[in-house]
Tab-separated table of C-alpha atoms in Angstrom:
chain	number	residue	atom	x	y	z
A	282	MET	CA	93.344	76.467	33.218
A	283	LYS	CA	91.781	74.828	36.309
A	284	LYS	CA	88.837	77.162	36.822
A	285	GLU	CA	88.162	77.505	33.080
A	286	VAL	CA	88.073	73.717	32.673
A	287	PHE	CA	85.778	73.320	35.653
A	288	LEU	CA	83.321	75.929	34.403
A	289	GLN	CA	83.173	74.254	31.000
A	290	GLN	CA	82.338	70.966	32.690
A	291	LEU	CA	79.739	72.655	34.842
A	292	ALA	CA	78.021	74.224	31.849
A	293	LEU	CA	77.554	70.741	30.429
A	294	LEU	CA	76.542	69.155	33.720
A	295	LEU	CA	73.828	71.709	34.489
A	296	LEU	CA	72.577	72.175	30.941
A	297	VAL	CA	68.881	73.035	30.741
A	298	SER	CA	67.574	71.076	27.796
A	299	VAL	CA	64.264	71.608	25.979
A	300	PRO	CA	63.398	68.775	23.584
A	301	SER	CA	61.812	69.567	20.255
A	302	ALA	CA	59.023	67.038	20.605
A	303	CYS	CA	57.030	65.552	23.453
A	304	SER	CA	56.704	61.892	24.380
A	305	SER	CA	53.453	60.392	25.578
A	306	SER	CA	53.180	58.898	29.033
A	307	GLU	CA	52.860	55.160	29.483
A	308	ALA	CA	49.965	53.330	31.091
A	309	GLY	CA	50.532	52.654	34.774
A	310	GLN	CA	53.524	54.992	34.959
A	311	GLU	CA	54.135	58.559	36.061
A	312	ALA	CA	52.065	61.040	34.026
A	313	PHE	CA	54.055	63.079	31.523
A	314	ALA	CA	56.985	60.651	31.450
A	315	PRO	CA	58.953	60.172	28.227
A	316	ALA	CA	58.880	56.746	26.624
A	317	ALA	CA	60.962	54.034	28.283
A	318	PRO	CA	64.313	53.099	26.696
A	319	ASP	CA	64.704	49.841	24.794
A	320	TYR	CA	68.061	48.498	25.930
A	321	SER	CA	68.340	46.145	22.975
A	322	ASP	CA	68.926	49.355	20.989
A	323	LYS	CA	72.651	50.153	21.134
A	324	SER	CA	71.907	53.870	20.961
A	325	MET	CA	70.528	53.610	24.507
A	326	TRP	CA	74.051	52.930	25.806
A	327	TYR	CA	77.170	55.009	26.205
A	328	GLU	CA	80.051	52.605	25.599
A	329	GLY	CA	83.822	52.948	25.681
A	330	GLY	CA	87.007	51.768	27.307
A	331	ARG	CA	88.809	48.590	26.398
A	332	ASP	CA	87.414	45.868	24.200
A	333	SER	CA	85.970	42.910	26.105
A	334	ALA	CA	88.509	40.593	24.455
A	335	ASP	CA	91.328	42.740	25.823
A	336	CYS	CA	90.340	43.111	29.480
A	337	ALA	CA	88.978	41.020	32.307
A	338	VAL	CA	86.296	43.279	33.810
A	339	ASP	CA	83.265	45.344	32.805
A	340	VAL	CA	82.010	48.540	34.427
A	341	PHE	CA	78.254	49.151	34.610
A	342	TYR	CA	77.986	52.883	35.317
A	343	ILE	CA	74.959	55.046	36.132
A	344	ALA	CA	75.281	58.776	35.463
A	345	PRO	CA	74.419	61.589	37.906
A	346	THR	CA	71.612	64.116	37.546
A	347	CYS	CA	72.424	66.247	34.490
A	348	VAL	CA	69.147	67.882	33.386
A	349	TRP	CA	66.521	70.212	34.848
A	350	ASP	CA	62.747	70.172	34.412
A	351	TRP	CA	61.734	70.869	30.833
A	352	THR	CA	58.561	71.510	28.861
A	353	ASP	CA	57.366	70.266	25.499
A	354	GLY	CA	55.832	72.383	22.754
A	355	SER	CA	52.448	72.400	24.469
A	356	GLY	CA	53.884	73.623	27.766
A	357	THR	CA	53.650	70.261	29.552
A	358	ALA	CA	56.304	69.988	32.280
A	359	TYR	CA	58.472	66.871	32.647
A	360	HIS	CA	60.515	65.751	35.655
A	361	TYR	CA	62.485	63.077	33.783
A	362	MET	CA	65.195	63.003	31.164
A	363	ASN	CA	64.090	62.357	27.610
A	364	VAL	CA	66.678	59.817	26.473
A	365	GLU	CA	65.871	60.545	22.815
A	366	ASP	CA	66.706	64.251	23.069
A	367	SER	CA	70.141	65.137	21.714
A	368	ALA	CA	70.809	68.085	24.049
A	369	GLN	CA	69.916	66.111	27.163
A	370	ARG	CA	71.976	63.160	25.957
A	371	ALA	CA	74.927	65.502	25.428
A	372	ALA	CA	74.656	66.716	29.017
A	373	VAL	CA	74.675	63.159	30.331
A	374	ALA	CA	77.398	62.081	27.915
A	375	SER	CA	79.848	64.558	29.465
A	376	SER	CA	79.464	62.793	32.816
A	377	ASP	CA	79.704	59.387	31.175
A	378	LEU	CA	82.895	60.502	29.422
A	379	LEU	CA	84.471	61.495	32.746
A	380	ALA	CA	83.689	58.075	34.226
A	381	CYS	CA	84.812	56.319	31.061
A	382	ARG	CA	88.158	58.107	31.324
A	383	LEU	CA	88.409	56.886	34.911
A	384	PHE	CA	87.498	53.240	34.335
A	385	GLY	CA	88.111	52.722	30.629
A	386	GLU	CA	91.893	52.232	30.740
A	387	ASN	CA	91.337	48.888	32.463
A	388	CYS	CA	87.736	47.922	31.765
A	389	ARG	CA	84.995	47.775	29.188
A	390	PHE	CA	82.640	50.648	30.037
A	391	LEU	CA	78.854	50.511	29.617
A	392	ALA	CA	76.440	53.201	30.815
A	393	PRO	CA	72.712	53.137	30.026
A	394	TYR	CA	70.790	56.300	29.263
A	395	TYR	CA	67.822	56.301	31.626
A	396	ARG	CA	64.907	58.532	32.564
A	397	GLN	CA	66.751	60.084	35.462
A	398	ILE	CA	64.787	62.491	37.624
A	399	THR	CA	65.667	66.136	37.070
A	400	MET	CA	67.689	68.430	39.315
A	401	ASP	CA	64.472	70.246	40.280
A	402	SER	CA	63.133	66.965	41.684
A	403	TRP	CA	65.818	66.881	44.376
A	404	PHE	CA	64.399	70.092	45.884
A	405	GLU	CA	61.112	68.300	46.613
A	406	PRO	CA	60.209	66.591	49.940
A	407	ALA	CA	61.787	63.179	50.453
A	408	ASP	CA	58.611	61.204	49.735
A	409	GLU	CA	58.128	63.016	46.404
A	410	ILE	CA	61.761	62.387	45.447
A	411	GLU	CA	61.286	58.693	46.115
A	412	ARG	CA	57.984	58.601	44.212
A	413	ARG	CA	59.569	60.140	41.135
A	414	TYR	CA	62.739	58.096	41.439
A	415	ARG	CA	60.853	54.799	41.185
A	416	LEU	CA	60.415	55.281	37.442
A	417	ALA	CA	64.067	56.223	36.944
A	418	HIS	CA	65.193	53.179	38.875
A	419	ALA	CA	62.906	50.891	36.874
A	420	ASP	CA	64.987	51.874	33.830
A	421	VAL	CA	68.238	51.146	35.686
A	422	VAL	CA	66.984	47.704	36.706
A	423	SER	CA	65.851	47.001	33.148
A	424	ALA	CA	69.261	48.051	31.799
A	425	PHE	CA	71.148	45.992	34.367
A	426	ARG	CA	69.098	42.878	33.657
A	427	TYR	CA	69.601	43.347	29.915
A	428	TYR	CA	73.334	43.743	30.480
A	429	MET	CA	73.480	40.576	32.582
A	430	GLU	CA	71.467	38.525	30.103
A	431	HIS	CA	72.947	39.772	26.843
A	432	ARG	CA	76.280	41.518	27.458
A	433	ASN	CA	77.987	40.210	30.590
A	434	ALA	CA	78.675	36.592	29.564
A	435	GLY	CA	79.769	35.613	33.071
A	436	ARG	CA	82.498	38.270	33.331
A	437	PRO	CA	83.535	39.996	36.574
A	438	PHE	CA	82.071	43.479	36.764
A	439	ILE	CA	82.145	46.725	38.720
A	440	LEU	CA	79.076	48.757	39.639
A	441	ALA	CA	79.642	52.502	39.769
A	442	GLY	CA	77.579	55.657	39.896
A	443	HIS	CA	77.717	59.292	40.925
A	444	SER	CA	74.972	61.139	42.832
A	445	GLN	CA	71.618	59.842	41.476
A	446	GLY	CA	73.639	57.123	39.813
A	447	ALA	CA	75.188	56.229	43.166
A	448	LYS	CA	71.707	55.929	44.650
A	449	ALA	CA	70.922	53.533	41.812
A	450	VAL	CA	73.965	51.405	42.697
A	451	VAL	CA	72.860	51.194	46.331
A	452	GLU	CA	69.347	50.173	45.312
A	453	LEU	CA	70.648	47.555	42.860
A	454	LEU	CA	72.725	46.018	45.642
A	455	LYS	CA	69.788	46.043	48.045
A	456	HIS	CA	67.136	44.600	45.767
A	457	THR	CA	68.344	43.334	42.376
A	458	LEU	CA	71.694	41.535	42.347
A	459	THR	CA	71.490	37.779	42.811
A	460	ALA	CA	73.917	35.895	45.045
A	461	GLY	CA	75.733	34.604	41.972
A	462	GLN	CA	76.070	38.092	40.535
A	463	ARG	CA	77.420	39.437	43.815
A	464	GLU	CA	80.159	36.807	43.691
A	465	ARG	CA	81.332	38.270	40.360
A	466	MET	CA	81.198	41.901	41.522
A	467	VAL	CA	84.715	43.263	41.977
A	468	ALA	CA	83.443	46.320	43.889
A	469	ALA	CA	80.779	49.032	43.902
A	470	TYR	CA	81.923	52.659	43.685
A	471	VAL	CA	79.272	54.924	45.218
A	472	PHE	CA	80.461	58.479	44.495
A	473	GLY	CA	78.521	61.116	46.387
A	474	PHE	CA	75.580	59.439	48.078
A	475	SER	CA	74.671	58.026	51.483
A	476	VAL	CA	74.157	54.672	53.159
A	477	SER	CA	72.487	54.618	56.566
A	478	GLU	CA	73.185	52.384	59.551
A	479	ALA	CA	69.743	50.848	59.069
A	480	GLU	CA	70.574	49.929	55.470
A	481	LEU	CA	73.918	48.444	56.469
A	482	SER	CA	72.139	46.285	59.052
A	483	ALA	CA	69.301	45.213	56.767
A	484	TYR	CA	71.229	44.517	53.559
A	485	PRO	CA	74.373	42.346	53.825
A	486	ALA	CA	75.198	43.148	50.192
A	487	LEU	CA	76.102	46.672	51.370
A	488	ARG	CA	79.456	45.579	52.732
A	489	PRO	CA	81.683	48.598	53.442
A	490	ALA	CA	85.206	48.755	52.069
A	491	THR	CA	87.776	48.748	54.868
A	492	GLY	CA	90.971	49.097	52.838
A	493	ALA	CA	92.501	49.496	49.402
A	494	ASP	CA	92.110	45.981	48.040
A	495	ASP	CA	89.077	44.257	49.537
A	496	THR	CA	86.560	43.078	46.947
A	497	GLY	CA	82.797	42.736	46.773
A	498	VAL	CA	82.607	45.918	48.843
A	499	VAL	CA	81.058	49.388	48.654
A	500	ILE	CA	83.372	52.407	48.301
A	501	CYS	CA	81.513	55.549	49.393
A	502	TYR	CA	82.430	59.125	50.380
A	503	ASN	CA	81.069	62.697	50.319
A	504	SER	CA	83.508	65.632	50.153
A	505	VAL	CA	83.210	68.992	51.923
A	506	SER	CA	85.712	71.602	53.074
A	507	HIS	CA	84.164	71.970	56.529
A	508	VAL	CA	81.563	70.401	58.776
A	509	GLY	CA	78.350	72.241	58.044
A	510	ALA	CA	78.697	72.066	54.263
A	511	GLU	CA	77.169	68.575	54.163
A	512	SER	CA	74.178	68.143	51.888
A	513	PRO	CA	70.803	67.736	53.621
A	514	LEU	CA	70.180	64.932	51.151
A	515	PHE	CA	72.792	62.798	52.911
A	516	ALA	CA	71.808	63.290	56.548
A	517	GLY	CA	72.343	60.083	58.491
A	518	ASN	CA	75.106	58.762	56.261
A	519	ALA	CA	77.166	56.055	57.975
A	520	LEU	CA	79.656	55.115	55.264
A	521	CYS	CA	82.923	56.818	54.303
A	522	ILE	CA	86.365	55.778	53.146
A	523	ASN	CA	89.210	58.172	52.360
A	524	PRO	CA	90.219	57.740	48.681
A	525	LEU	CA	93.676	59.201	49.365
A	526	ASN	CA	94.788	56.669	52.005
A	527	TRP	CA	91.959	54.075	51.897
A	528	ARG	CA	91.375	54.306	55.634
A	529	THR	CA	88.026	54.534	57.410
A	530	ASP	CA	89.308	56.385	60.498
A	531	ALA	CA	90.245	60.049	60.915
A	532	THR	CA	93.872	59.659	59.777
A	533	TYR	CA	94.750	62.662	57.625
A	534	ALA	CA	96.003	62.081	54.085
A	535	PRO	CA	98.196	65.074	53.122
A	536	PRO	CA	98.258	66.563	49.617
A	537	SER	CA	101.392	64.508	48.899
A	538	ALA	CA	99.134	61.431	48.980
A	539	ASN	CA	97.013	62.812	46.143
A	540	LEU	CA	98.347	61.374	42.884
A	541	GLY	CA	96.417	63.943	40.894
A	542	SER	CA	93.095	65.721	40.516
A	543	VAL	CA	92.044	65.652	36.862
A	544	PHE	CA	89.635	67.962	35.047
A	545	PHE	CA	88.676	67.700	31.385
A	546	ASP	CA	87.708	70.520	29.059
A	547	SER	CA	84.913	70.358	26.494
A	548	GLU	CA	87.266	68.744	23.965
A	549	GLY	CA	88.398	66.042	26.375
A	550	ARG	CA	91.820	67.527	27.152
A	551	ALA	CA	93.033	66.783	30.671
A	552	ASP	CA	94.364	69.251	33.213
A	553	THR	CA	96.083	67.383	36.068
A	554	LEU	CA	96.704	69.091	39.430
A	555	ARG	CA	99.109	67.111	41.597
A	556	HIS	CA	99.501	67.250	45.371
A	557	THR	CA	96.811	69.899	45.834
A	558	VAL	CA	94.062	68.265	47.908
A	559	GLY	CA	94.406	66.585	51.306
A	560	ALA	CA	91.583	64.841	53.173
A	561	ARG	CA	90.476	63.312	56.465
A	562	ILE	CA	87.251	61.695	57.635
A	563	ASP	CA	85.029	63.438	60.165
A	564	SER	CA	83.868	60.437	62.187
A	565	ALA	CA	80.838	62.209	63.642
A	566	THR	CA	79.268	62.804	60.224
A	567	SER	CA	81.008	60.119	58.116
A	568	THR	CA	82.046	62.899	55.740
A	569	LEU	CA	85.326	63.498	53.925
A	570	ILE	CA	86.860	66.864	54.884
A	571	VAL	CA	89.120	68.247	52.135
A	572	ASP	CA	91.588	71.122	52.091
A	573	GLY	CA	93.732	72.916	49.544
A	574	LEU	CA	90.892	74.356	47.431
A	575	ASP	CA	89.168	77.733	47.144
A	576	ASP	CA	85.481	77.157	47.904
A	577	ASP	CA	84.481	80.123	45.746
A	578	ASP	CA	85.954	78.475	42.652
A	579	TYR	CA	83.623	75.502	42.968
A	580	PHE	CA	80.458	77.051	44.409
A	581	ILE	CA	77.317	76.560	42.274
A	582	PRO	CA	74.561	78.989	43.371
A	583	SER	CA	71.793	77.184	41.456
A	584	ILE	CA	72.141	74.089	43.663
A	585	ALA	CA	73.258	75.805	46.881
A	586	ARG	CA	70.190	74.619	48.810
A	587	LEU	CA	71.381	71.063	48.297
A	588	PHE	CA	75.138	71.609	48.074
A	589	PRO	CA	76.197	74.746	49.968
A	590	LYS	CA	79.500	76.551	49.580
A	591	GLY	CA	82.243	74.176	50.643
A	592	ASN	CA	80.451	71.105	49.294
A	593	TYR	CA	82.380	69.296	46.541
A	594	HIS	CA	79.651	66.937	45.384
A	595	VAL	CA	80.085	67.730	41.672
A	596	GLN	CA	83.833	67.012	41.834
A	597	GLU	CA	83.760	63.667	43.695
A	598	ILE	CA	85.492	61.881	40.814
A	599	ASN	CA	87.776	64.689	39.607
A	600	LEU	CA	89.445	65.472	42.951
A	601	TYR	CA	90.851	61.952	43.478
A	602	PHE	CA	90.956	60.828	39.865
A	603	LEU	CA	94.399	59.209	39.728
A	604	ASN	CA	94.044	57.650	43.191
A	605	LEU	CA	90.738	56.106	42.116
A	606	GLN	CA	92.298	54.824	38.905
A	607	ALA	CA	95.160	53.199	40.814
A	608	ASN	CA	92.712	51.703	43.286
A	609	LEU	CA	90.614	50.266	40.503
A	610	ARG	CA	93.632	48.377	39.197
A	611	ARG	CA	94.477	47.139	42.683
A	612	ARG	CA	90.979	45.803	43.358
A	613	ILE	CA	90.827	44.075	39.987
A	614	GLU	CA	94.126	42.353	40.687
A	615	ALA	CA	92.976	41.383	44.185
A	616	PHE	CA	89.831	39.890	42.666
A	617	GLY	CA	91.971	37.743	40.412
A	618	GLY	CA	91.661	39.708	37.186
A	619	ALA	CA	94.417	41.321	35.174
A	620	ALA	CA	94.472	45.116	35.168
A	621	ARG	CA	96.306	45.923	31.942
């Protein structure tokens, strides 16, 4: 079932969506951008997990890149998700569902739909990626501020994101969170992105996790099967913790330390693989080196320029799912909340 489940997930993750109608661009913003979300509209949020009255902590989650460039009926090309389009929302919702399964047993889960930049955008030069990303991040900031003003009510919270969503978490920590908000942040889970030495030096809010139960910290890692499969997007990364043993040195965590890799099929049914994946940190590249998998089973040719064979970027949550879930509970308890 493993490979079948993975391929079903992948079909959703890399869905090419073509909306039925175009959206006009907004004054002062990127040309040919869909209309900005209104976060007072509940349809602009993916929500799940426990009820706020029944748990101590919220999760504010930002989804990874799930759509490619698309064109409207007139042939105009767009480099951003259209949050009103049902097919594109379905592609993003599959990633939100995975994260909701991870966090939702212990937390209230909220994830805004945002005008994420497309997969094609990541093949552009770095300055063009950043130029396009500014609009996407403006949505994330707007959603976070709405959440804080109207939904948070002073509760402890977790920031989390995968890939583009992880970049958004890093940028929120660098530029948006207030000192008071940082005091209520249990942790920030940055799945599959990079943090440089320069950023660590310049932004004290980017405090690396050093163990399994420190709080107010950033948990970050990138998984590959061998040195050389690292993504060029993450060159210069300086942050890595091993989610199987919660160490930041090169100590190997054998497959027996893996509580379970979990994959979900299109109907939400779980396939759990126990004691399959081991991992160690390569100190020279701050990358997580994994074993126990067949690289061919997880290779995605359409994104090979960014994630070559042996790169497990798409599976950063799945491979350590039960370890991450246990760690979430431990950090909540260490913060002073009740993980129920």
